[in-house]
Coordinates of C-alpha atoms in Angstrom, one line a residue:
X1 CA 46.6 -108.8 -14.4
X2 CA 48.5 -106.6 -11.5
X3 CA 49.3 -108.0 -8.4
X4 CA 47.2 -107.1 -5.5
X5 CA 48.9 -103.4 -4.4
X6 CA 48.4 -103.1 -0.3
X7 CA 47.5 -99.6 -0.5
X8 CA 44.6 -100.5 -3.6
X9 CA 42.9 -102.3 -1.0
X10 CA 42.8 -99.2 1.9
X11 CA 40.8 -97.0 -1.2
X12 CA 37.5 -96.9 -1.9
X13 CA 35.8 -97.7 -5.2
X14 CA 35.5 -94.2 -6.1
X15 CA 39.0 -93.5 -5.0
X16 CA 40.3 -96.4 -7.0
X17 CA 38.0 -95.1 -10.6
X18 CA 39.6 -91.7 -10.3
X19 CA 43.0 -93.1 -10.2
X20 CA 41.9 -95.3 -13.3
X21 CA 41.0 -92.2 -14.9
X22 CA 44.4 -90.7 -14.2
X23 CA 46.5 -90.4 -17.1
X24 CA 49.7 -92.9 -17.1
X25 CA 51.7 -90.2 -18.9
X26 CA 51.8 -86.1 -18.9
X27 CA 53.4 -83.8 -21.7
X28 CA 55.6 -81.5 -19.8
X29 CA 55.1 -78.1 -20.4
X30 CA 56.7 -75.5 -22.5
X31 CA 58.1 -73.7 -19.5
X32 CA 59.7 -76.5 -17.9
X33 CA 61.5 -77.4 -21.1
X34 CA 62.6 -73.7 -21.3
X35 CA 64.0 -73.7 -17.9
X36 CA 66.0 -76.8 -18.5
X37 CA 67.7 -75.2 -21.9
X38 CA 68.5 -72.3 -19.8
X39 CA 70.2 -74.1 -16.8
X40 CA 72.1 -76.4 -19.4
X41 CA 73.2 -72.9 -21.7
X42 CA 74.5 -71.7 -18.2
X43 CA 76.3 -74.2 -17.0
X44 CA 78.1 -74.3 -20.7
X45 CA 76.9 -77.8 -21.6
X46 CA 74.3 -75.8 -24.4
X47 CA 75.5 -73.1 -27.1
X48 CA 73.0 -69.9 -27.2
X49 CA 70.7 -70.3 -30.3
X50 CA 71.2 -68.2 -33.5
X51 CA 68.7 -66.8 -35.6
X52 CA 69.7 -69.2 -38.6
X53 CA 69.8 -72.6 -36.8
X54 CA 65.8 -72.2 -37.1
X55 CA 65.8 -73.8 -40.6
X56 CA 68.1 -76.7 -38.7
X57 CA 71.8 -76.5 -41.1
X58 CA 74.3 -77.9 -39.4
X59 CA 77.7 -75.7 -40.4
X60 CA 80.7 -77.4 -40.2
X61 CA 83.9 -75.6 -39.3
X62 CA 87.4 -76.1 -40.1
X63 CA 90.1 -74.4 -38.0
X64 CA 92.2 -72.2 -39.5
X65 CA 95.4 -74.0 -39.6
X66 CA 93.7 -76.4 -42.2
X67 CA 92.3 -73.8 -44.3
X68 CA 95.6 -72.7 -44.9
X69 CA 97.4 -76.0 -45.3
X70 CA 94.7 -77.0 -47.9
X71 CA 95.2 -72.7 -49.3
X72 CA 99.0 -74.1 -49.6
X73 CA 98.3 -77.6 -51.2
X74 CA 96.2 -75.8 -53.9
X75 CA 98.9 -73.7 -54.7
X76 CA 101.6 -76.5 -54.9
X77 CA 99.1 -78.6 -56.9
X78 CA 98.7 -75.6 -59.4
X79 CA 102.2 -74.7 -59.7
X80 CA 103.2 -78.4 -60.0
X81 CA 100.5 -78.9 -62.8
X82 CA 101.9 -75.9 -64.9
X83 CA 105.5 -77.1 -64.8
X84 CA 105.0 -80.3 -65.8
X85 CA 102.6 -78.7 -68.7
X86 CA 105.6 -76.6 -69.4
X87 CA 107.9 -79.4 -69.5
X88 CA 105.9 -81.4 -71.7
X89 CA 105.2 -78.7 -74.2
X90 CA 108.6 -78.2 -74.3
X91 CA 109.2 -81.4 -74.9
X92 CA 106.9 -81.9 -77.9
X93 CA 107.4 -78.6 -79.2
X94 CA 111.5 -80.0 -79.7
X95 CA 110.4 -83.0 -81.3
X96 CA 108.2 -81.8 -83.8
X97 CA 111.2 -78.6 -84.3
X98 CA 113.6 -81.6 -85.3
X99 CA 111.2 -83.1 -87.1
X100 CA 110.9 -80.1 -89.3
X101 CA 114.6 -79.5 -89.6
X102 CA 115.0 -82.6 -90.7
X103 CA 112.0 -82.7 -93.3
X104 CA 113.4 -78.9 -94.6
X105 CA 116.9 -80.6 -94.8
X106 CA 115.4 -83.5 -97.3
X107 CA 113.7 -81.4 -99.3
X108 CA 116.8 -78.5 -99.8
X109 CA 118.8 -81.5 -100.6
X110 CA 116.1 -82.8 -103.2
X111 CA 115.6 -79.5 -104.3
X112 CA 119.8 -78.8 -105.1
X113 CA 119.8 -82.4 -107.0
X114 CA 117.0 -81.5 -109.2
X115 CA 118.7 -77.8 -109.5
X116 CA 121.8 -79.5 -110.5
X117 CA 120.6 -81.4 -113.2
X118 CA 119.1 -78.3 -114.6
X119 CA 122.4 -76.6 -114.5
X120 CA 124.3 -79.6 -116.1
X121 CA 121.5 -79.9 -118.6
X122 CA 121.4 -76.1 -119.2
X123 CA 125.7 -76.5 -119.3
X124 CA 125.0 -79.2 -122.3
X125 CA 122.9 -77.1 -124.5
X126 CA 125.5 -74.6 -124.2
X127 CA 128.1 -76.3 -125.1
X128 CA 126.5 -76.5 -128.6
X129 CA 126.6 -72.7 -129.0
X130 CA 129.7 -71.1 -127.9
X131 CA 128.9 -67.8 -129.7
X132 CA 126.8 -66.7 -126.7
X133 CA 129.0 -64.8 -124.4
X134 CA 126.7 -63.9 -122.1
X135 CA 125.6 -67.6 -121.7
X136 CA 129.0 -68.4 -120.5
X137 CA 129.7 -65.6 -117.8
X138 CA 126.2 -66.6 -116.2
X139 CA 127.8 -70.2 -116.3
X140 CA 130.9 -69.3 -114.8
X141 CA 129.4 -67.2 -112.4
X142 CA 126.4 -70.0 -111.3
X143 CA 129.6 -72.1 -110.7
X144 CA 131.7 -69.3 -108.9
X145 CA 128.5 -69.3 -106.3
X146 CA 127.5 -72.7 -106.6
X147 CA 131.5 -73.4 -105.1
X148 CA 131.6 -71.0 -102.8
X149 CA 128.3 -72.4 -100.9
X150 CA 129.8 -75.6 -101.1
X151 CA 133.2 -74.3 -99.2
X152 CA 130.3 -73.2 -96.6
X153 CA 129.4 -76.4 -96.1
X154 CA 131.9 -78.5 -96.0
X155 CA 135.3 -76.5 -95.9
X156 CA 137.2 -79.5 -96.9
X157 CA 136.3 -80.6 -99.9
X158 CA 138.9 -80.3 -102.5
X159 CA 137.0 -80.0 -105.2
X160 CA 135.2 -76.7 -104.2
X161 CA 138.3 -75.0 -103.0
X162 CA 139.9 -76.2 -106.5
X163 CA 137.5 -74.1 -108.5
X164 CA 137.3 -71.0 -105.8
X165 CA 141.3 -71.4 -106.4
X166 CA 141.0 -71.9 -110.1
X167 CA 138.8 -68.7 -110.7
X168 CA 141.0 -66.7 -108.1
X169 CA 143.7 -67.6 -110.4
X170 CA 142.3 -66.4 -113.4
X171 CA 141.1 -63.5 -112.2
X172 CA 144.8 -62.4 -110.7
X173 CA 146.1 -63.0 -114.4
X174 CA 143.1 -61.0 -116.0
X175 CA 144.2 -57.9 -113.9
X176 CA 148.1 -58.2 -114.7
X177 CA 148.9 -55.8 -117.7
X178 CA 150.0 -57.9 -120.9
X179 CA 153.9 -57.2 -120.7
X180 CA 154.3 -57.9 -116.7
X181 CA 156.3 -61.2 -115.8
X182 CA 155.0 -63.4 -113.6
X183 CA 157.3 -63.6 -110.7
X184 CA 157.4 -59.5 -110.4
X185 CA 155.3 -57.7 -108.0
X186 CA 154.8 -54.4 -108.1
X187 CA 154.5 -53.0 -104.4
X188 CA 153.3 -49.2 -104.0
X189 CA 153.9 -47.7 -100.7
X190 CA 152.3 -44.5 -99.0

């Protein structure tokens, strides 16, 4: 119970049912709220309403200093991402270039040993018919090429330049005439 109120006890019965009946609370009304929004929008504490905040999204905004610094970052990231593909492209693409070199250089090697013994094999048979002339200018001339790739590769081995000087030599006597001496030159000037 409510303490006894001085003034409850200067009202009548009837005075004291109809504040009873009072309500203790009161909706305010529309127009009231409405004229509170509009003091608060212009005093600048309130932003005016848009059509689209009806359906209640909130929109967030970023100033435009970050939109670039995050524009910029995206660019870096993208440029960064495609060297680093590039480099290791690169990088594979080398290795597996080696890789083939080197396979293509075992099997050319392979593949001269196996041609060689053919050719020595081939040389054998032909030793046992000498009536073939034809047999032994393609033999000769196998050899002549055979040297000379050699002297390609590796331009110091004797052996190669020994032949390549060998046939050079007998090539030089082939084209002297039968009755010339050997220490002669002949020397034709124009």
């Amino acid at each position: 119970m409510r303490p006894p109120d001085p003034i409850d006890d200067e009202l009548t019965p009837e005075e004291r049912a109809a504040f009873a009946a009072l309500p203790r609370e009161r909706e305010p009304g529309r127009l009231l709220e409405e004229r509170i929004v509009r003091n608060l929008r212009d005093n600048g504490l309130l932003q005016a309403r848009r059509p689209d905040a009806v359906e209640a999204r909130r929109r967030i905004r970023f100033p435009a200093q970050w939109i670039a610094g995050a524009a910029a970052a995206c660019v870096a990231m993208f440029a960064s991402g495609l060297a680093v593909g590039q480099w290791m492209g690169a990088r594979t693409t080398e290795r597996v270039a080696n890789e083939m070199r080197q396979q293509s250089a075992q099997q050319s090697a392979a593949l001269v040993q196996q041609t060689g013994q053919a050719y020595v094999t081939a040389l054998s048979r032909l030793a046992a018919d000498t009536t073939n002339p034809q047999a032994k200018a393609a033999a000769v001339q196998a050899l002549r090429a055979a040297a000379d790739q050699v002297v390609r590769i590796a331009p110091d081995d004797p052996v190669a330049s020994g032949i390549l000087a060998g046939y050079d030599r007998a090539k030089a006597q082939a084209a002297q005439p039968q009755g010339a001496t050997q220490g002669k030159e002949r020397v034709v000037w124009f």
